[in-house]
Each structure stands twice: as structure tokens, then as C-alpha cells.
Amino acid sequence: MSTTKKIFGFMLLMITTFTVLLSCCSATVYKVGDSDGWTAKDGIYRHWAEGKEFHVGDSLVFEYDRNFNDVTQVSGALELEYCDSSSPKAVYNTGHDVVALKEPGYHHFMSSNHSQCVSGQRLEVLVVHDPSLPTPPPLPRKILPLGKIYTVGDSKGWNVYDSDFYNKWSEEKEFHVGDSLLFKYNNEVNNVLEISGDLEFKACDPTSPVAVHKTGHDLVRLTEPGVHYFISSKTGHCEAGLKLRVVVSVSKLSPIDRLIRWLRTLIPHHH
Ligand SMILES: *[C@@H]1O[C@H](CO)[C@@H](O)[C@H](O)[C@H]1NC(C)=O
């Protein structure tokens, strides 16, 4: 018994060290604009980004007043130049947004408040994949049992079916903080908006989303307990049933309990 405990302890220590090492050295978190934050000031973001090298896995933190501002990610330099936020890739508006840079290439951010954008609230960053760093192994999600990934609609994906389809789909499941929803769809005809309230959900009102996803393969992590609402903003889709309500509860098991439970499954039992 005590030997088993020692083995647990040792493995836990190793895994913790490994995780800490990974997170300490391979990813940097940048506060956009440093002490200025995310605001309308001419030229500061170009200057801010110039001295830095962004790597896949790094994150940007945007801090601003959410009452008249947001972070709108757009797909190209042209949209940035013209402050065109009409077809965003993603919209963040918590006032403290952490955006992970998951892919190499240019990433474009601006305020969807046109006058703010025009007066300089826009940012372009070039993200490189550093070949000298090994791609971090998919540790947290695949190996550690820290959360389930649910493909919304299972094999049917995120599409218009009958009006009760997603209702039934979510009612049969129990969602916990740390789980993720994977929305799969054709991004030419569909999208995913997270909205904040029951009224908007009932009315299929897409006008003030909390987040907008449109890659066609969107992984949305459920980080907070409570009710979460997702709709499509494409004409008629939500009304026809393309809307999802999920109730997220706090898991009864702490991450450490889950870890221990998982470790137990690795150790052969002798009776
Ligand atoms: C846009 O930003 C300005 C400040 O530059 C603010 O006065 C205005 O209310 C904002 N507009 C919207 C629609 O939030």
C-alpha cells in the first residue's frame, strides 16, 4: 500500500514538473500595448509589435474598457487597413481577453469601433513556428483526463435539422467545467455565435455575441459554470433549430483527483 502511494507521489511529481517546465519555457504571454493596454493611440501597436518575436503557443492579453471597445480578429491586412470589421474571424469582448496564437502567419486585430480603429487601435503580429522548439506534445487534453471533448451533434455536426435536435443532444449529457465543445460545419454557410442570455437565445438574436467562431472546426472550452448559449447567425438557421443551450456544472472531481484516478488505471493491481 505505501509503495503504491510512493509510486503515485513520484509520478505526480514528475508530471507536475514536466507540465511546469513546458509552460514556463515554451510560451510567452504578451500584454498588448504594455501599460497603455488596448486603446486608440496612433502608431503604438506597430512600434509595440516590432521588437518582438511571436511564437506558436504564445498568447496576447488585451485589456480595455469593454463598454465601447472590443477585440475583433480579421483575416487580412486589407481589412485592417480599411478598419473593416464586417466579417470577423473572432470577436472578444470581456475587457480582458487572452488570445492564444495557435497558428503561424499573420494575425490581425482591431477594434470594431470604427473611430477607435481609425485612430490607431489595430495590430498586426507575425507568428512564427520555431523549428528548434519541439512541438509541445498534446499533453493536457489527450493524455491527462482533464476534460471531455463533445462533438456537437455527434456525427451530424452543426447543421440545420429538426427544431429539437440540439435540445435533445444536450439534454442527454452532463457538461463540466473544463470540457470542450467541438463545432464542425461548412464555414461558407454557417457559423457559431456564443450569446449571453436566455432572451436572446429564444429570440435568435445575434446582435451582441460574446464570441464569434467561424473556422468550421471550432473548439470551445467551457471555462465557467452556468448556462451557455450558442446559435448560428445565418438567416433562418437559428429559427429552424440551429441553437444549442448547455448547462455546465463544476466537476465533483478536482483535477488532482482526476489525475490520481487516471494514474491508478496505469498501475497494475495485485490482489
Ligand atoms: C467608439 O469610441 C468612442 C471613443 O473613441 C466612443 O465615444 C463611442 O461611444 C464608441 N462607439 C461605440 C458604438 O461604442
GROMACS .gro file of C-alpha atoms and ligand atoms in nm:
model
  285
    1MET     CA    1   0.000   0.000   0.000
    2SER     CA    2   0.264   0.253   0.100
    3THR     CA    3   0.475   0.152  -0.201
    4THR     CA    4   0.180   0.225  -0.425
    5LYS     CA    5   0.144   0.563  -0.259
    6LYS     CA    6   0.511   0.636  -0.318
    7ILE     CA    7   0.477   0.545  -0.680
    8PHE     CA    8   0.175   0.777  -0.709
    9GLY     CA    9   0.367   1.053  -0.539
   10PHE     CA   10   0.665   1.011  -0.765
   11MET     CA   11   0.461   1.003  -1.081
   12LEU     CA   12   0.263   1.306  -0.971
   13LEU     CA   13   0.582   1.494  -0.904
   14MET     CA   14   0.721   1.400  -1.244
   15ILE     CA   15   0.409   1.502  -1.427
   16THR     CA   16   0.383   1.829  -1.237
   17THR     CA   17   0.747   1.912  -1.306
   18PHE     CA   18   0.704   1.829  -1.670
   19THR     CA   19   0.394   2.045  -1.700
   20VAL     CA   20   0.557   2.337  -1.519
   21LEU     CA   21   0.866   2.311  -1.738
   22LEU     CA   22   0.658   2.306  -2.051
   23SER     CA   23   0.451   2.603  -1.955
   24CYS     CA   24   0.742   2.803  -1.824
   25CYS     CA   25   0.969   2.786  -2.125
   26SER     CA   26   0.776   2.738  -2.438
   27ALA     CA   27   0.511   3.008  -2.418
   28THR     CA   28   0.517   3.380  -2.352
   29VAL     CA   29   0.219   3.591  -2.258
   30TYR     CA   30   0.231   3.942  -2.402
   31LYS     CA   31   0.022   4.225  -2.272
   32VAL     CA   32  -0.071   4.419  -2.584
   33GLY     CA   33   0.045   4.782  -2.560
   34ASP     CA   34   0.215   4.715  -2.226
   35SER     CA   35   0.099   4.979  -1.979
   36ASP     CA   36  -0.115   5.154  -2.243
   37GLY     CA   37  -0.329   4.845  -2.290
   38TRP     CA   38  -0.561   4.816  -2.590
   39THR     CA   39  -0.662   5.167  -2.684
   40ALA     CA   40  -0.669   5.420  -2.967
   41LYS     CA   41  -0.325   5.571  -3.000
   42ASP     CA   42  -0.167   5.628  -3.333
   43GLY     CA   43   0.121   5.403  -3.421
   44ILE     CA   44   0.180   5.244  -3.083
   45TYR     CA   45   0.095   4.890  -3.184
   46ARG     CA   46   0.322   4.884  -3.482
   47HIS     CA   47   0.600   5.000  -3.256
   48TRP     CA   48   0.496   4.756  -2.984
   49ALA     CA   49   0.497   4.456  -3.215
   50GLU     CA   50   0.816   4.545  -3.398
   51GLY     CA   51   1.062   4.448  -3.130
   52LYS     CA   52   0.905   4.113  -3.060
   53GLU     CA   53   0.912   3.764  -3.199
   54PHE     CA   54   0.587   3.579  -3.154
   55HIS     CA   55   0.581   3.202  -3.150
   56VAL     CA   56   0.309   2.947  -3.186
   57GLY     CA   57   0.184   2.885  -2.834
   58ASP     CA   58   0.233   3.242  -2.712
   59SER     CA   59  -0.066   3.446  -2.604
   60LEU     CA   60  -0.177   3.806  -2.630
   61VAL     CA   61  -0.366   3.972  -2.349
   62PHE     CA   62  -0.590   4.263  -2.444
   63GLU     CA   63  -0.703   4.494  -2.168
   64TYR     CA   64  -0.953   4.771  -2.234
   65ASP     CA   65  -1.286   4.921  -2.140
   66ARG     CA   66  -1.545   4.677  -2.268
   67ASN     CA   67  -1.816   4.945  -2.276
   68PHE     CA   68  -1.704   5.096  -2.600
   69ASN     CA   69  -1.443   4.859  -2.727
   70ASP     CA   70  -1.363   4.503  -2.825
   71VAL     CA   71  -1.102   4.290  -2.997
   72THR     CA   72  -1.204   4.185  -3.344
   73GLN     CA   73  -0.980   3.945  -3.525
   74VAL     CA   74  -0.998   3.976  -3.901
   75SER     CA   75  -0.840   3.762  -4.167
   76GLY     CA   76  -0.635   4.006  -4.370
   77ALA     CA   77  -0.419   4.314  -4.388
   78LEU     CA   78  -0.671   4.482  -4.618
   79GLU     CA   79  -0.946   4.463  -4.361
   80LEU     CA   80  -0.707   4.606  -4.109
   81GLU     CA   81  -0.612   4.890  -4.339
   82TYR     CA   82  -0.975   4.985  -4.401
   83CYS     CA   83  -1.093   4.909  -4.047
   84ASP     CA   84  -1.344   4.669  -4.196
   85SER     CA   85  -1.487   4.453  -3.920
   86SER     CA   86  -1.782   4.322  -4.121
   87SER     CA   87  -1.654   3.963  -4.144
   88PRO     CA   88  -1.451   3.888  -3.835
   89LYS     CA   89  -1.276   3.560  -3.764
   90ALA     CA   90  -1.338   3.604  -3.395
   91VAL     CA   91  -1.467   3.871  -3.159
   92TYR     CA   92  -1.365   3.904  -2.798
   93ASN     CA   93  -1.526   4.143  -2.558
   94THR     CA   94  -1.462   4.061  -2.197
   95GLY     CA   95  -1.226   4.357  -2.145
   96HIS     CA   96  -0.950   4.113  -2.051
   97ASP     CA   97  -0.911   3.874  -2.341
   98VAL     CA   98  -0.642   3.614  -2.366
   99VAL     CA   99  -0.589   3.514  -2.726
  100ALA     CA  100  -0.369   3.214  -2.789
  101LEU     CA  101  -0.161   3.230  -3.106
  102LYS     CA  102  -0.217   2.880  -3.237
  103GLU     CA  103  -0.103   2.912  -3.594
  104PRO     CA  104   0.197   3.056  -3.772
  105GLY     CA  105   0.143   3.351  -4.005
  106TYR     CA  106  -0.003   3.698  -3.979
  107HIS     CA  107  -0.274   3.768  -3.727
  108HIS     CA  108  -0.481   4.086  -3.743
  109PHE     CA  109  -0.668   4.250  -3.460
  110MET     CA  110  -0.864   4.571  -3.440
  111SER     CA  111  -1.144   4.744  -3.254
  112SER     CA  112  -1.478   4.710  -3.428
  113ASN     CA  113  -1.547   5.063  -3.309
  114HIS     CA  114  -1.459   5.232  -3.636
  115SER     CA  115  -1.340   5.563  -3.495
  116GLN     CA  116  -1.116   5.382  -3.248
  117CYS     CA  117  -0.969   5.164  -3.520
  118VAL     CA  118  -0.908   5.458  -3.750
  119SER     CA  119  -0.724   5.641  -3.476
  120GLY     CA  120  -0.481   5.354  -3.440
  121GLN     CA  121  -0.636   5.070  -3.249
  122ARG     CA  122  -0.520   4.794  -3.475
  123LEU     CA  123  -0.248   4.538  -3.453
  124GLU     CA  124  -0.073   4.300  -3.687
  125VAL     CA  125   0.152   4.030  -3.548
  126LEU     CA  126   0.361   3.776  -3.732
  127VAL     CA  127   0.368   3.441  -3.558
  128VAL     CA  128   0.649   3.202  -3.639
  129HIS     CA  129   0.685   2.838  -3.570
  130ASP     CA  130   1.021   2.799  -3.407
  131PRO     CA  131   1.166   2.480  -3.556
  132SER     CA  132   1.422   2.450  -3.274
  133LEU     CA  133   1.144   2.403  -3.023
  134PRO     CA  134   0.974   2.068  -3.031
  135THR     CA  135   0.602   2.092  -3.089
  136PRO     CA  136   0.464   2.058  -2.738
  137PRO     CA  137   0.305   1.717  -2.702
  138PRO     CA  138  -0.073   1.727  -2.672
  139LEU     CA  139  -0.034   1.669  -2.301
  140PRO     CA  140  -0.325   1.835  -2.128
  141ARG     CA  141  -0.609   1.718  -2.347
  142LYS     CA  142  -0.509   1.386  -2.490
  143ILE     CA  143  -0.310   1.229  -2.210
  144LEU     CA  144  -0.442   1.384  -1.892
  145PRO     CA  145  -0.807   1.326  -1.823
  146LEU     CA  146  -0.882   1.693  -1.768
  147GLY     CA  147  -1.190   1.736  -1.980
  148LYS     CA  148  -1.406   1.572  -2.238
  149ILE     CA  149  -1.449   1.696  -2.591
  150TYR     CA  150  -1.803   1.673  -2.722
  151THR     CA  151  -1.858   1.698  -3.094
  152VAL     CA  152  -2.177   1.900  -3.114
  153GLY     CA  153  -2.444   1.695  -3.288
  154ASP     CA  154  -2.207   1.395  -3.294
  155SER     CA  155  -2.168   1.270  -3.650
  156LYS     CA  156  -2.429   1.519  -3.775
  157GLY     CA  157  -2.221   1.819  -3.678
  158TRP     CA  158  -2.359   2.172  -3.655
  159ASN     CA  159  -2.630   2.193  -3.921
  160VAL     CA  160  -2.998   2.263  -3.953
  161TYR     CA  161  -3.203   1.952  -3.861
  162ASP     CA  162  -3.536   1.945  -3.688
  163SER     CA  163  -3.609   2.209  -3.430
  164ASP     CA  164  -3.549   1.984  -3.132
  165PHE     CA  165  -3.229   1.810  -3.241
  166TYR     CA  166  -2.971   2.008  -3.036
  167ASN     CA  167  -3.204   2.031  -2.744
  168LYS     CA  168  -3.215   1.653  -2.722
  169TRP     CA  169  -2.846   1.624  -2.789
  170SER     CA  170  -2.750   1.843  -2.496
  171GLU     CA  171  -3.014   1.715  -2.254
  172GLU     CA  172  -2.869   1.366  -2.266
  173LYS     CA  173  -2.531   1.488  -2.148
  174GLU     CA  174  -2.363   1.627  -1.842
  175PHE     CA  175  -2.118   1.906  -1.911
  176HIS     CA  176  -1.848   2.008  -1.668
  177VAL     CA  177  -1.610   2.299  -1.643
  178GLY     CA  178  -1.302   2.201  -1.842
  179ASP     CA  179  -1.495   2.011  -2.109
  180SER     CA  180  -1.499   2.143  -2.464
  181LEU     CA  181  -1.749   2.162  -2.745
  182LEU     CA  182  -1.630   2.096  -3.096
  183PHE     CA  183  -1.846   2.258  -3.362
  184LYS     CA  184  -1.798   2.109  -3.709
  185TYR     CA  185  -1.965   2.268  -4.010
  186ASN     CA  186  -1.912   2.417  -4.353
  187ASN     CA  187  -1.786   2.768  -4.281
  188GLU     CA  188  -1.922   2.902  -4.608
  189VAL     CA  189  -2.278   2.851  -4.494
  190ASN     CA  190  -2.258   2.856  -4.119
  191ASN     CA  191  -2.101   2.997  -3.804
  192VAL     CA  192  -2.120   2.977  -3.425
  193LEU     CA  193  -2.207   3.271  -3.203
  194GLU     CA  194  -2.195   3.244  -2.830
  195ILE     CA  195  -2.459   3.470  -2.684
  196SER     CA  196  -2.516   3.572  -2.328
  197GLY     CA  197  -2.881   3.534  -2.237
  198ASP     CA  198  -3.192   3.327  -2.247
  199LEU     CA  199  -3.394   3.607  -2.410
  200GLU     CA  200  -3.150   3.641  -2.696
  201PHE     CA  201  -3.150   3.264  -2.728
  202LYS     CA  202  -3.527   3.245  -2.752
  203ALA     CA  203  -3.542   3.533  -2.997
  204CYS     CA  204  -3.242   3.408  -3.201
  205ASP     CA  205  -3.087   3.750  -3.155
  206PRO     CA  206  -2.726   3.757  -3.284
  207THR     CA  207  -2.664   4.129  -3.231
  208SER     CA  208  -2.444   4.119  -2.922
  209PRO     CA  209  -2.245   3.798  -2.918
  210VAL     CA  210  -1.990   3.715  -2.651
  211ALA     CA  211  -1.780   3.532  -2.907
  212VAL     CA  212  -1.797   3.457  -3.277
  213HIS     CA  213  -1.644   3.147  -3.431
  214LYS     CA  214  -1.622   3.077  -3.799
  215THR     CA  215  -1.343   2.837  -3.887
  216GLY     CA  216  -1.577   2.543  -3.943
  217HIS     CA  217  -1.386   2.344  -3.680
  218ASP     CA  218  -1.420   2.541  -3.358
  219LEU     CA  219  -1.316   2.406  -3.025
  220VAL     CA  220  -1.490   2.600  -2.749
  221ARG     CA  221  -1.373   2.532  -2.397
  222LEU     CA  222  -1.635   2.554  -2.124
  223THR     CA  223  -1.445   2.753  -1.864
  224GLU     CA  224  -1.733   2.872  -1.649
  225PRO     CA  225  -2.023   2.700  -1.481
  226GLY     CA  226  -2.373   2.809  -1.575
  227VAL     CA  227  -2.583   2.813  -1.889
  228HIS     CA  228  -2.409   2.872  -2.221
  229TYR     CA  229  -2.592   2.958  -2.541
  230PHE     CA  230  -2.480   2.907  -2.900
  231ILE     CA  231  -2.662   2.998  -3.218
  232SER     CA  232  -2.594   3.040  -3.587
  233SER     CA  233  -2.636   3.393  -3.715
  234LYS     CA  234  -2.709   3.282  -4.071
  235THR     CA  235  -3.057   3.383  -4.183
  236GLY     CA  236  -3.321   3.141  -4.067
  237HIS     CA  237  -3.082   2.882  -3.924
  238CYS     CA  238  -3.135   2.954  -3.557
  239GLU     CA  239  -3.511   2.978  -3.607
  240ALA     CA  240  -3.501   2.638  -3.774
  241GLY     CA  241  -3.337   2.484  -3.468
  242LEU     CA  242  -2.966   2.551  -3.505
  243LYS     CA  243  -2.929   2.664  -3.145
  244LEU     CA  244  -2.768   2.497  -2.851
  245ARG     CA  245  -2.809   2.550  -2.480
  246VAL     CA  246  -2.572   2.369  -2.248
  247VAL     CA  247  -2.574   2.363  -1.870
  248VAL     CA  248  -2.223   2.344  -1.732
  249SER     CA  249  -2.160   2.236  -1.377
  250VAL     CA  250  -1.848   2.225  -1.167
  251SER     CA  251  -1.694   1.882  -1.171
  252LYS     CA  252  -1.712   1.696  -0.846
  253LEU     CA  253  -1.358   1.575  -0.900
  254SER     CA  254  -1.072   1.818  -0.871
  255PRO     CA  255  -0.801   1.795  -1.138
  256ILE     CA  256  -0.573   1.624  -0.886
  257ASP     CA  257  -0.842   1.365  -0.806
  258ARG     CA  258  -0.884   1.302  -1.175
  259LEU     CA  259  -0.509   1.271  -1.213
  260ILE     CA  260  -0.487   1.020  -0.929
  261ARG     CA  261  -0.779   0.825  -1.065
  262TRP     CA  262  -0.611   0.815  -1.402
  263LEU     CA  263  -0.275   0.712  -1.253
  264ARG     CA  264  -0.448   0.424  -1.078
  265THR     CA  265  -0.556   0.289  -1.411
  266LEU     CA  266  -0.191   0.272  -1.519
  267ILE     CA  267  -0.066   0.072  -1.227
  268PRO     CA  268  -0.129  -0.300  -1.244
  269HIS     CA  269  -0.329  -0.423  -0.948
  270HIS     CA  270  -0.210  -0.719  -0.746
  271HIS     CA  271  -0.456  -0.890  -0.526
  272LIG     C1  272  -1.649   5.441  -3.009
  272LIG     O1  273  -1.545   5.500  -2.935
  272LIG     C2  274  -1.572   5.632  -2.895
  272LIG     C3  275  -1.448   5.683  -2.826
  272LIG     O2  276  -1.346   5.697  -2.919
  272LIG     C4  277  -1.691   5.635  -2.804
  272LIG     O3  278  -1.720   5.767  -2.765
  272LIG     C5  279  -1.808   5.573  -2.874
  272LIG     O4  280  -1.917   5.566  -2.786
  272LIG     C6  281  -1.775   5.436  -2.926
  272LIG     N1  282  -1.883   5.384  -3.007
  272LIG     C7  283  -1.945   5.272  -2.979
  272LIG     C8  284  -2.050   5.230  -3.076
  272LIG     O5  285  -1.918   5.202  -2.883
   0.00000   0.00000   0.00000
